[in-house]
Each structure stands twice: as C-alpha cells, then as structure tokens.
Coordinates of C-alpha atoms in Angstrom, one line a residue:
X1 CA 58.5 -154.4 43.8
X2 CA 56.7 -153.3 40.8
X3 CA 57.4 -154.7 37.3
X4 CA 55.8 -154.7 33.9
X5 CA 57.4 -157.3 31.6
X6 CA 57.3 -156.4 28.0
X7 CA 59.0 -159.3 26.1
X8 CA 60.0 -158.7 22.5
X9 CA 60.4 -161.9 20.4
X10 CA 63.0 -160.3 18.1
X11 CA 65.3 -159.2 20.9
X12 CA 67.9 -161.4 22.6
X13 CA 69.5 -159.6 25.6
X14 CA 68.2 -158.4 28.9
X15 CA 70.6 -155.8 30.4
X16 CA 70.3 -155.7 34.2
X17 CA 71.3 -152.3 35.6
X18 CA 71.5 -152.0 39.4
X19 CA 71.3 -148.5 41.1
X20 CA 71.4 -147.1 44.6
X21 CA 71.4 -143.3 45.2
X22 CA 73.1 -142.7 41.9
X23 CA 70.8 -140.2 40.1
X24 CA 73.8 -138.4 38.7
X25 CA 75.0 -141.4 36.6
X26 CA 72.3 -144.0 36.1
X27 CA 70.7 -142.2 33.1
X28 CA 74.0 -142.4 31.2
X29 CA 74.3 -146.1 32.0
X30 CA 70.7 -146.8 30.7
X31 CA 71.4 -144.8 27.6
X32 CA 74.6 -146.7 26.9
X33 CA 72.5 -149.9 27.0
X34 CA 69.7 -148.6 24.8
X35 CA 72.3 -147.4 22.3
X36 CA 73.3 -151.1 21.7
X37 CA 70.3 -151.3 19.3
X38 CA 67.6 -153.9 18.7
X39 CA 69.6 -156.8 20.2
X40 CA 68.8 -155.3 23.6
X41 CA 65.2 -156.2 24.2
X42 CA 65.0 -154.7 27.7
X43 CA 66.9 -152.8 30.2
X44 CA 65.8 -154.0 33.7
X45 CA 66.8 -151.3 36.1
X46 CA 66.7 -152.4 39.7
X47 CA 66.6 -149.5 42.1
X48 CA 67.7 -150.8 45.5
X49 CA 65.5 -148.4 47.6
X50 CA 67.3 -145.2 46.7
X51 CA 66.8 -142.2 48.9
X52 CA 67.8 -139.6 46.3
X53 CA 66.2 -138.7 42.9
X54 CA 67.1 -142.0 41.2
X55 CA 63.4 -142.9 40.9
X56 CA 62.7 -139.6 39.2
X57 CA 65.5 -140.3 36.7
X58 CA 64.0 -143.7 35.9
X59 CA 60.6 -142.1 35.5
X60 CA 62.1 -139.9 32.8
X61 CA 62.4 -143.1 30.6
X62 CA 58.6 -143.7 30.7
X63 CA 58.4 -143.3 27.0
X64 CA 61.1 -145.9 26.3
X65 CA 59.3 -149.3 26.3
X66 CA 62.5 -151.2 26.7
X67 CA 63.3 -149.7 30.1
X68 CA 61.7 -151.6 32.9
X69 CA 62.2 -150.1 36.4
X70 CA 62.0 -152.5 39.4
X71 CA 61.8 -150.5 42.6
X72 CA 62.8 -152.3 45.8
X73 CA 61.1 -151.1 48.9
X74 CA 63.9 -152.1 51.2
X75 CA 67.6 -151.7 50.6
X76 CA 69.4 -155.0 50.3
X77 CA 72.8 -153.8 51.7
X78 CA 74.8 -155.1 48.7
X79 CA 74.9 -155.6 45.0
X80 CA 73.9 -159.3 44.9
X81 CA 70.2 -159.2 45.7
X82 CA 69.3 -156.5 43.1
X83 CA 71.2 -158.4 40.4
X84 CA 69.4 -161.6 41.4
X85 CA 66.1 -159.6 41.1
X86 CA 67.1 -158.6 37.6
X87 CA 67.9 -162.1 36.6
X88 CA 64.5 -163.3 37.9
X89 CA 62.7 -160.6 36.0
X90 CA 64.7 -161.0 32.7
X91 CA 62.7 -162.4 29.8
X92 CA 65.3 -162.8 27.0
X93 CA 67.8 -165.7 26.4
X94 CA 70.9 -163.7 27.4
X95 CA 71.7 -161.5 30.3
X96 CA 74.3 -158.8 30.7
X97 CA 75.0 -156.8 33.9
X98 CA 75.7 -153.1 34.2
X99 CA 76.3 -150.9 37.3
X100 CA 74.7 -147.5 37.4
X101 CA 78.0 -145.6 37.4
X102 CA 79.5 -147.4 34.4
X103 CA 78.9 -147.7 30.7
X104 CA 78.6 -150.3 28.0
X105 CA 80.9 -149.7 25.0
X106 CA 79.3 -149.1 21.6
X107 CA 78.7 -152.4 19.8
X108 CA 79.3 -154.5 22.9
X109 CA 76.1 -156.5 22.7
X110 CA 76.3 -157.2 19.0
X111 CA 79.9 -158.3 19.4
X112 CA 79.1 -160.6 22.3
X113 CA 76.0 -162.0 20.7
X114 CA 77.9 -162.8 17.5
X115 CA 80.4 -164.9 19.4
X116 CA 77.8 -166.5 21.7
X117 CA 75.6 -167.7 18.7
X118 CA 78.5 -168.5 16.4
X119 CA 80.5 -170.5 19.0
X120 CA 77.4 -171.9 20.9
X121 CA 78.8 -170.5 24.1
X122 CA 77.2 -170.5 27.6
X123 CA 79.3 -167.5 28.5
X124 CA 81.2 -164.9 26.4
X125 CA 83.9 -162.9 28.2
X126 CA 85.1 -159.6 26.7
X127 CA 87.3 -156.6 27.5
X128 CA 86.7 -154.3 30.4
X129 CA 88.5 -151.0 30.6
X130 CA 89.1 -149.3 33.9
X131 CA 88.8 -145.5 33.4
X132 CA 90.3 -143.4 36.2
X133 CA 88.2 -140.2 36.7
X134 CA 88.6 -137.3 36.4
X135 CA 92.0 -137.9 34.7
X136 CA 90.6 -140.3 32.1
X137 CA 93.5 -142.7 32.2
X138 CA 92.5 -146.1 30.9
X139 CA 93.9 -149.6 31.5
X140 CA 92.6 -153.0 30.5
X141 CA 91.3 -155.2 33.3
X142 CA 93.2 -158.5 33.6
X143 CA 95.5 -157.7 30.7
X144 CA 97.2 -161.1 30.9
X145 CA 93.8 -162.6 29.9
X146 CA 92.4 -160.0 27.5
X147 CA 95.1 -157.7 26.2
X148 CA 96.7 -159.3 23.1
X149 CA 99.3 -156.4 23.0
X150 CA 100.4 -157.6 26.5
X151 CA 100.8 -161.2 25.4
X152 CA 97.3 -162.5 26.2
X153 CA 96.5 -165.7 24.2
X154 CA 93.0 -166.6 25.2
X155 CA 91.0 -164.1 23.0
X156 CA 89.6 -166.0 20.1
X157 CA 89.4 -169.3 21.9
X158 CA 86.6 -171.4 23.3
X159 CA 87.1 -173.3 26.6
X160 CA 85.0 -176.2 27.7
X161 CA 85.4 -175.4 31.3
X162 CA 88.3 -173.4 32.7
X163 CA 90.2 -176.2 34.5
X164 CA 92.6 -176.4 31.6
X165 CA 93.3 -172.7 32.1
X166 CA 93.2 -172.1 35.9
X167 CA 94.7 -168.7 35.3
X168 CA 91.2 -167.6 34.4
X169 CA 90.2 -167.4 38.1
X170 CA 92.0 -164.0 38.0
X171 CA 88.9 -162.6 36.2
X172 CA 86.4 -162.1 39.1
X173 CA 84.2 -159.6 37.2
X174 CA 80.6 -160.4 36.4
X175 CA 80.0 -157.3 34.2
X176 CA 82.3 -158.0 31.2
X177 CA 80.4 -161.2 30.2
X178 CA 77.2 -162.2 28.4
X179 CA 75.4 -165.2 30.0
X180 CA 72.9 -167.6 28.6
X181 CA 70.1 -167.3 31.0
X182 CA 69.1 -171.0 31.0
X183 CA 72.7 -171.9 31.9
X184 CA 72.4 -169.8 35.0
X185 CA 69.0 -171.2 35.8
X186 CA 70.1 -174.9 35.2
X187 CA 73.0 -174.6 37.6
X188 CA 71.1 -172.3 40.1
X189 CA 73.9 -169.7 39.7
X190 CA 73.1 -166.5 41.6
X191 CA 74.9 -163.8 43.5
X192 CA 75.2 -164.0 47.3
X193 CA 72.2 -162.1 48.8
X194 CA 72.2 -159.3 51.3
X195 CA 75.2 -157.3 52.6
X196 CA 77.8 -159.6 51.1
X197 CA 80.6 -157.6 49.6
X198 CA 82.8 -158.8 46.7
X199 CA 79.8 -160.7 45.5
X200 CA 81.3 -160.9 42.0
X201 CA 84.0 -163.2 43.3
X202 CA 81.5 -165.8 44.4
X203 CA 79.2 -165.5 41.3
X204 CA 82.2 -165.9 39.0
X205 CA 83.4 -168.9 40.9
X206 CA 80.0 -170.5 40.6
X207 CA 80.0 -169.9 36.9
X208 CA 83.5 -171.4 36.5
X209 CA 82.7 -174.3 38.7
X210 CA 79.7 -175.2 36.4
X211 CA 82.2 -175.8 33.6
X212 CA 80.6 -173.5 31.0
X213 CA 81.4 -173.5 27.3
X214 CA 83.3 -170.2 27.6
X215 CA 84.2 -168.0 24.6
X216 CA 87.0 -165.4 25.3
X217 CA 87.0 -162.4 23.0
X218 CA 88.8 -159.1 22.6
X219 CA 85.5 -157.4 22.0
X220 CA 85.4 -154.1 24.0
X221 CA 82.5 -154.5 26.3
X222 CA 82.5 -152.4 29.5
X223 CA 83.8 -149.2 30.9
X224 CA 84.5 -149.4 34.7
X225 CA 84.6 -145.9 36.1
X226 CA 87.0 -145.5 39.0
X227 CA 86.0 -142.4 41.0
X228 CA 88.6 -142.0 43.8
X229 CA 87.3 -138.5 44.7
X230 CA 83.6 -139.6 44.9
X231 CA 81.8 -138.7 48.1
X232 CA 80.9 -142.3 48.5
X233 CA 83.6 -144.7 47.4
X234 CA 82.8 -148.0 45.7
X235 CA 83.4 -151.1 47.7
X236 CA 86.7 -151.9 45.9
X237 CA 88.1 -148.5 46.9
X238 CA 87.3 -148.6 50.6
X239 CA 90.5 -150.3 51.5
X240 CA 91.2 -148.0 54.4
X241 CA 88.7 -150.0 56.4
X242 CA 89.8 -153.3 58.0
X243 CA 86.2 -154.5 57.4
X244 CA 86.9 -154.2 53.7
X245 CA 89.8 -156.6 53.9
X246 CA 87.8 -159.0 56.1
X247 CA 85.0 -158.9 53.5
X248 CA 87.5 -159.7 50.8
X249 CA 88.9 -162.6 52.8
X250 CA 85.3 -163.9 53.4
X251 CA 84.6 -163.8 49.7
X252 CA 87.9 -165.6 48.9
X253 CA 87.1 -168.4 51.4
X254 CA 83.6 -168.7 49.8
X255 CA 85.3 -169.0 46.3
X256 CA 87.6 -171.8 47.5
X257 CA 84.7 -173.6 49.0
X258 CA 82.6 -173.3 45.8
X259 CA 85.4 -175.0 43.8
X260 CA 86.1 -177.7 46.4
X261 CA 82.4 -178.5 46.7
X262 CA 82.2 -178.8 42.9
X263 CA 85.2 -181.1 42.9
X264 CA 87.3 -178.5 41.1
X265 CA 90.4 -178.9 43.3
X266 CA 92.8 -177.4 40.7
X267 CA 90.7 -174.2 40.6
X268 CA 90.6 -174.0 44.4
X269 CA 94.4 -174.1 44.4
X270 CA 94.5 -171.5 41.6
X271 CA 92.2 -169.2 43.6
X272 CA 94.6 -169.4 46.6
X273 CA 97.6 -168.7 44.3
X274 CA 95.7 -165.7 42.9
X275 CA 95.1 -164.4 46.4
X276 CA 98.9 -164.5 47.1
X277 CA 99.9 -162.9 43.8
X278 CA 97.2 -160.3 43.6
X279 CA 94.9 -159.6 46.6
X280 CA 97.6 -159.8 49.3
X281 CA 100.1 -157.5 47.7
X282 CA 97.4 -154.9 46.9
X283 CA 96.6 -154.4 50.5
X284 CA 100.0 -155.0 52.0
X285 CA 101.7 -152.2 50.1
X286 CA 99.2 -149.8 51.6
X287 CA 100.0 -150.7 55.2
X288 CA 102.3 -147.7 55.9
X289 CA 99.3 -145.4 55.2
X290 CA 97.3 -147.1 57.9
X291 CA 97.3 -146.7 61.7
X292 CA 99.4 -148.9 64.0
X293 CA 96.1 -150.5 65.3
X294 CA 94.9 -151.2 61.8
X295 CA 98.3 -152.8 60.9
X296 CA 98.3 -155.0 64.0
X297 CA 94.7 -156.3 63.3
X298 CA 95.4 -156.7 59.6
X299 CA 98.4 -158.8 60.3
X300 CA 96.5 -161.1 62.7
X301 CA 93.6 -161.5 60.3
X302 CA 95.8 -162.2 57.4
X303 CA 98.1 -164.7 59.2
X304 CA 95.0 -166.7 60.2
X305 CA 93.7 -166.8 56.6
X306 CA 97.1 -167.8 55.0
X307 CA 97.6 -170.6 57.5
X308 CA 94.9 -172.6 55.7
X309 CA 96.4 -172.4 52.3
X310 CA 97.4 -175.5 50.4
X311 CA 101.1 -176.1 49.9
X312 CA 100.5 -176.5 46.2
X313 CA 99.0 -172.9 46.1
X314 CA 102.1 -171.4 47.7
X315 CA 104.5 -173.3 45.5
X316 CA 102.6 -172.1 42.4
X317 CA 102.8 -168.4 43.5
X318 CA 105.4 -166.0 42.2
X319 CA 108.7 -166.0 44.1
X320 CA 108.2 -162.7 45.9
X321 CA 104.7 -163.8 46.9
X322 CA 106.1 -166.9 48.4
X323 CA 108.5 -164.8 50.4
X324 CA 105.7 -162.7 51.7
X325 CA 103.7 -165.7 52.6
X326 CA 106.6 -167.2 54.5
X327 CA 107.3 -163.9 56.4
X328 CA 103.7 -163.3 57.2
X329 CA 103.1 -166.8 58.7
X330 CA 106.4 -166.6 60.6
X331 CA 105.9 -163.3 62.3
X332 CA 103.3 -163.1 65.1
X333 CA 103.4 -159.3 65.0
X334 CA 103.6 -156.8 62.2
X335 CA 107.1 -155.4 61.7
X336 CA 107.7 -151.7 61.7
X337 CA 110.1 -149.2 60.2
X338 CA 112.7 -150.6 57.8
X339 CA 111.5 -154.2 58.3
X340 CA 107.9 -153.3 57.2
X341 CA 109.4 -151.4 54.2
X342 CA 110.9 -154.6 53.0
X343 CA 107.6 -156.4 53.0
X344 CA 105.7 -153.4 51.5
X345 CA 108.2 -153.0 48.6
X346 CA 108.1 -156.7 47.8
X347 CA 104.4 -156.2 47.3
X348 CA 104.8 -153.5 44.7
X349 CA 103.5 -154.2 41.2
X350 CA 107.1 -154.6 40.2
X351 CA 108.5 -156.3 43.3
X352 CA 111.8 -155.0 44.7
X353 CA 114.0 -156.3 47.5
X354 CA 115.4 -153.2 49.2
X355 CA 118.5 -152.9 51.3
X356 CA 119.8 -153.9 53.8
X357 CA 120.4 -157.5 52.7
X358 CA 120.6 -159.6 55.8
X359 CA 121.9 -163.2 56.0
X360 CA 121.4 -166.0 58.5
X361 CA 124.4 -167.2 60.5
X362 CA 125.2 -169.8 57.8
X363 CA 125.2 -167.0 55.1
X364 CA 121.8 -167.8 53.7
X365 CA 119.9 -164.7 52.3
X366 CA 116.9 -164.1 54.5
X367 CA 113.9 -161.8 54.7
X368 CA 114.5 -159.2 57.5
X369 CA 112.3 -159.2 60.5
X370 CA 111.5 -162.9 60.7
X371 CA 112.7 -164.5 63.9
X372 CA 112.9 -167.8 62.1
X373 CA 115.2 -166.2 59.5
X374 CA 112.8 -166.9 56.6
X375 CA 115.1 -167.9 53.7
X376 CA 114.6 -166.3 50.3
X377 CA 114.1 -169.6 48.5
X378 CA 114.2 -169.3 44.8
X379 CA 116.4 -166.2 44.6
X380 CA 119.3 -168.0 43.0
X381 CA 117.0 -169.4 40.2
X382 CA 115.4 -166.1 39.2
X383 CA 116.1 -164.9 35.7
X384 CA 117.5 -161.4 35.1
X385 CA 114.1 -160.2 34.0
X386 CA 112.5 -161.4 37.3
X387 CA 115.1 -160.2 39.8
X388 CA 113.5 -157.8 42.3
X389 CA 116.2 -155.3 41.9
X390 CA 116.0 -152.0 43.9
X391 CA 116.8 -148.8 41.9
X392 CA 116.8 -145.5 43.8
X393 CA 116.4 -142.2 42.0
X394 CA 117.2 -138.5 42.8
X395 CA 115.9 -135.8 40.5
X396 CA 116.7 -132.2 39.8
X397 CA 114.8 -130.0 37.3
X398 CA 115.9 -126.9 35.4
X399 CA 116.3 -126.4 31.7
X400 CA 117.1 -130.1 31.7
X401 CA 115.7 -132.7 34.0
X402 CA 118.4 -134.9 35.5
X403 CA 117.8 -138.2 37.4
X404 CA 120.6 -140.0 39.1
X405 CA 119.9 -143.6 39.7
X406 CA 121.6 -146.0 42.1
X407 CA 121.3 -149.8 41.4
X408 CA 121.7 -151.8 44.6
X409 CA 123.7 -155.0 44.7
X410 CA 121.5 -157.8 46.0
X411 CA 123.3 -160.8 47.5
X412 CA 125.7 -160.9 44.6
X413 CA 123.0 -161.6 42.0
X414 CA 123.3 -158.2 40.2
X415 CA 127.1 -158.1 40.2
X416 CA 127.2 -161.6 38.6
X417 CA 125.3 -160.2 35.6
X418 CA 127.7 -157.2 35.1
X419 CA 125.3 -154.3 34.6
X420 CA 126.6 -152.0 32.0
X421 CA 123.8 -149.4 31.2
X422 CA 120.4 -148.1 32.2
X423 CA 117.6 -146.6 30.2
X424 CA 115.1 -144.6 32.2
X425 CA 111.6 -144.3 30.7
X426 CA 109.5 -141.3 31.9
X427 CA 105.8 -142.3 31.4
X428 CA 103.1 -139.6 31.7
X429 CA 100.2 -141.0 33.8
X430 CA 97.3 -139.6 31.8
X431 CA 98.4 -139.9 28.2
X432 CA 100.9 -142.8 28.7
X433 CA 103.4 -140.9 26.6
X434 CA 107.0 -142.0 27.1
X435 CA 110.3 -140.1 27.0
X436 CA 113.5 -142.1 27.4
X437 CA 117.1 -141.4 28.2
X438 CA 120.1 -143.8 28.6
X439 CA 123.5 -143.7 30.3
X440 CA 126.3 -146.1 31.2
X441 CA 126.4 -147.6 34.7
X442 CA 129.5 -146.9 36.8
X443 CA 130.4 -149.0 40.0
X444 CA 130.1 -147.3 43.4
X445 CA 130.0 -148.8 46.9
X446 CA 127.5 -151.7 47.0
X447 CA 126.1 -150.9 43.6
X448 CA 126.2 -148.9 40.4
X449 CA 125.1 -145.4 39.4
X450 CA 124.2 -143.3 36.3
X451 CA 122.7 -139.9 35.5
X452 CA 120.3 -139.5 32.7
X453 CA 119.1 -136.2 31.2
X454 CA 116.1 -135.1 29.2
X455 CA 115.0 -131.6 28.1
X456 CA 112.4 -130.4 30.6
X457 CA 110.4 -129.0 27.7
X458 CA 109.7 -132.6 26.6
X459 CA 108.0 -133.3 30.0
X460 CA 105.6 -130.3 29.9
X461 CA 102.0 -130.6 28.7
X462 CA 100.1 -127.5 27.5
X463 CA 97.5 -126.3 29.9
X464 CA 97.8 -128.9 32.6
X465 CA 100.0 -130.5 35.3
X466 CA 101.8 -133.5 34.0
X467 CA 102.8 -136.4 36.3
X468 CA 105.6 -138.7 35.3
X469 CA 106.5 -142.1 36.8
X470 CA 110.0 -143.6 36.1
X471 CA 110.9 -147.1 35.0
X472 CA 114.6 -148.3 34.8
X473 CA 115.6 -150.9 32.3
X474 CA 119.0 -152.4 33.2
X475 CA 121.1 -153.9 30.5
X476 CA 123.7 -156.6 31.5
X477 CA 126.9 -157.6 29.8
X478 CA 125.4 -160.7 28.2
X479 CA 122.6 -158.7 26.6
X480 CA 119.9 -159.7 29.0
X481 CA 117.7 -157.0 30.7
X482 CA 115.7 -156.4 33.8
X483 CA 113.3 -153.6 34.8
X484 CA 112.5 -151.9 38.0
X485 CA 110.4 -148.9 39.1
X486 CA 112.6 -146.1 40.1
X487 CA 111.9 -145.6 43.8
X488 CA 112.3 -142.7 46.2
X489 CA 115.2 -143.6 48.5
X490 CA 115.0 -144.2 52.2
X491 CA 114.8 -140.9 54.0
X492 CA 113.4 -139.2 50.9
X493 CA 111.9 -135.7 51.5
X494 CA 109.7 -134.4 48.6
X495 CA 110.7 -131.2 47.0
X496 CA 108.5 -128.6 45.3
X497 CA 108.9 -125.1 44.1
X498 CA 109.4 -122.7 41.2
X499 CA 112.4 -123.0 38.9
X500 CA 113.5 -121.3 35.7
X501 CA 113.3 -123.3 32.5
X502 CA 114.6 -122.4 29.1
X503 CA 114.2 -118.7 28.0
X504 CA 113.4 -117.8 31.6
X505 CA 110.1 -119.7 31.7
X506 CA 108.8 -120.2 35.2
X507 CA 108.1 -123.9 36.0
X508 CA 106.3 -125.4 38.9
X509 CA 108.1 -128.6 40.0
X510 CA 107.1 -131.3 42.5
X511 CA 109.4 -134.3 43.1
X512 CA 107.3 -136.7 45.3
X513 CA 107.0 -140.3 46.3
X514 CA 103.9 -142.3 45.3
X515 CA 102.0 -144.4 47.9
X516 CA 104.2 -147.4 46.9
X517 CA 107.5 -145.3 47.2
X518 CA 107.9 -144.8 43.5
X519 CA 109.6 -141.5 42.3
X520 CA 107.1 -139.2 40.6
X521 CA 107.8 -135.9 38.8
X522 CA 105.1 -133.3 38.4
X523 CA 105.7 -130.4 36.1
X524 CA 103.8 -127.5 34.6
X525 CA 104.1 -124.0 33.4
X526 CA 104.0 -121.8 36.5
X527 CA 100.5 -120.2 36.2
X528 CA 98.8 -123.5 35.2
X529 CA 100.6 -125.5 37.8
X530 CA 99.9 -123.1 40.6
X531 CA 96.2 -123.0 39.8
X532 CA 96.0 -126.8 39.7
X533 CA 98.0 -127.3 42.9
X534 CA 96.0 -124.7 44.8
X535 CA 92.8 -126.3 43.5
X536 CA 94.0 -129.7 44.7
X537 CA 94.9 -128.3 48.1
X538 CA 91.5 -126.7 48.5
X539 CA 89.7 -129.9 47.7
X540 CA 91.8 -131.8 50.3
X541 CA 91.0 -129.1 52.9
X542 CA 87.3 -129.2 52.2
X543 CA 87.4 -133.0 52.4
X544 CA 88.9 -132.8 55.9
X545 CA 86.1 -130.5 57.3

C-alpha cells in the first residue's frame, strides 16, 4: 500500500472511505466528506484492489491535500480489512466511516464533534437514513432508537455503557457514529479481517462491550443508499443466497461471544432477543420466494442456531417471535403450503395470525404444522393494539376505488372486543402521502366486513406510477384500536388492465400482492402508466438474459 500522511493540527476528524469497483459513486462520497469543512482533516480512501477505474477517480483528487488514497494490492474479500487499514492510517483524534456508495449529510461532522467535545463522549451516534433508489423513499434506520417522532427517547442522552439500555444492540451500524480513535486503540477494537460478512455487527458489539461513554443524538449523519437494481447487490441485499443467511448467523454467534467474553451477559441475551425479533422474521417472510431446496436447508441451519438460545432471550422476545421460535424448534422439516403461510405472515413487520385457527384436543390454540401442537402462549394477554389480527382486502377501481375488507375472528379474541368500525389508510410508497376512508364493520361468518371508498383521482400522481399500500385501523366498542396491514387473501390472483376514470380518463390499474402478501394498488394515467410498466418489464427481461 502507498500512503502519504498529511496531518493538520487544526483538524479533528479522519473520514475513512472504503471502495471496491465503485468508480461511479466514490467521487460523490469523497466530496460529501470534504464538504463537511475544516473539521475534516483528511479523507482516507482505501481502494481494496479495484479492477475498474476507481484508482483514476481517486487520482482526480490529486490537488486536494486532504484526500489520501491508500491502494491495496490484494483484495481483502470483505469490508473489515480496508476499514482497519483506514483506522491504522488515520492521524486525527476522531474517526468516521463512509462507504463509497453512500453520503455524509451536510453538517454531520460539525454536529457530531460538538456533541463529542461537549459531552466528553468516546462515541457519538447519530441518525442514518436509508434511501431507496431510484424511488428516493427515505426511512430512518432503527427508528425506535433515533426517531423522536416515532417515540425514541435516547437522543439527547449520554450513556456510560449500554447495559442499562440493552435495546441499543439493535443498532449494528458502524457508519452513523463518530469514534474517539484512542478509545478504539485502547480496547483494540477493530473489524473482523478478510472475507467476513456483516463485519459491522461484530465491530459494534466490541464497541458496546467496552462500555463507552456514548452520546446519542438526532443529528442527521449518514445517507445509506439501497440500490436493489444494482448489477452487484450489497451484502445486506443478497438474501436469496443461503450463504448470506449463514454469514449472518456466524456474525450473530460472534456478537454473542464478544458480549459473553466481556462479561456482558445482559447484552448477550439482548442480542439473541434482537435476532428473534428482527433478523429471523426478515428472512423467514421471504421463504416462499425461495426454492424448496433452499427452504429445507434454511430450516435446518436455523433450527440448529436457535437451539442454543438462552431461555431468557426467548422470554424477552415479542409474542409472535416466541411462537416462531417454538414452531421452528419443534418442526424437523419446513412446512409447506398453508402451514408455511402461517409462519411467514407471523414474520411480517406487522405480524398477523391467518386462518385457519387450529386447536389441540384440549381446545388450546396452537400454531399449525407443529406435531407437538405448539401452543400460542401469551395470546390471551395481548392488548388490542398488539393482537396479530388478519385483515383481507379486495379492491376494485373505477371513478372511485373501493376496498372491501374482511376482519377474521381469531380464537374469540376479536369478538370479545366488539369491533365496530375500520379506517383504511392508503399510503403512497414514495411520498408517504396518506388518503383515508372509514366505514362501519358488519358481522359475517367467522368475522366482520366493511367497504371503504375514495375518489380514484386522489390516488393519482402526475407523471408517474403511484403505488399504495393499505393499513387498516380497527376500532373496538370500548374505544381501543388495533392496526393490521391489509393482506391479499388466500388464492389471490393479481389483476391489471385499463379502466375508465372520471370524465372518460383512461387509467392503468394493477392490484397486486407484495412479497409479504400485502395488498398493493398501482395507479397511473394510461400513457404514463403504460410507459413505466413496459419499461419495468423490459428491465426484467434484460436481467434474465
């Protein structure tokens, strides 16, 4: 490797950028770091032996004295080694990490430094935004920790170690934080080297195990670009490969071992609970998209991993996650068909228990498919807001868009609350705009039904195809409420075609099911919609060649 250190006494932060075959984006990443101002004393760019024109892009910054390229001769196979190279080369008191296809937000470094110096913090954690491309939809990473509008309470606080807030193990990112370099050196905290995937998990655990003085802020720090249509997917998006799941499990085992070795048993338990509530559902709900061979191997690997979990970790998990754990460990083979659907839909971001609703011989509600009749422990104690109610929806579109919802009875729990009305929120995926409609619920066999209507014109967006997801809020007789994603019912067949809207306007309509069985409406003016749909089909055909 070649390096030319140029320390500047007045600067405080070394930004470590890692790049591999990313000539298209690395320049933007570097410029976002330089734009932070004088607080950034250097941008150490570690090129992990790229085979494209990334070195040429770096050479284009030759006149910028703060940019220090480090060119590796051999590719490391992962992200950990180049980041470790960057830490070793850094000359300033604080370190910040940046991937070549992401960006730092304006003012990020000044904001983090102000907190670090003002609160004498070893680590300052700020807000990371996930930006879906090309749509541009943005969501806050780990909103329960960082998004005050979602009820987060940690921003503005300083933690002397995280054992008092074990929920912080949810944040496995390394890139949304500013680190005091001598803290990392004192505790020998580095990333796993070589072809170790999900290296952030282990690095973050090593930081947390060292009991840092950790300041949490709502300073916007990092833009994490999610490019699902990229020719080479990021590691976190390669979930179609069983190896990806195995890498994630290996990283999780390493995290638990880090905490146990450091004597942080509460954090080890919290890490296992996080796996049940977050990692497991994310992969489980995608099983129907995989081959039968993948599902069988995934089930075997997962059962073996879950078998070693502490009972305390399972007890602390959300109720639907406990049911999934019980079913997975009871079944030697992956269920198929309707039985698999029950597992998959329990793993949805808003878990739902779908019909049929079987019982054991003694009448106890059980999870279908488990030979041991796995009981649904905790069902009777769930609040109305936490009930995993299943709400099916059927849509028709014309001048008005009508959605007929069916709320399923669930072991008598829904009926005992006397559902009286439903409000359906249509949320547009790009803009997050919401259109709502409400109707009374009427009893039908084994449930309740209602039909809501909204003018179709309210669901159109000029010049583009608009996709709307549907959320149902149920209101019960005592004033309590519960929410559920409106799902595509069993046997659902997507519909698409042209319809006439108001004033004879031609509309393109698609009523489809999302990967997790949610009902989705896609609407556009005919000419715009046709162009976008045909463009999407062409991209898919080219990708298959």
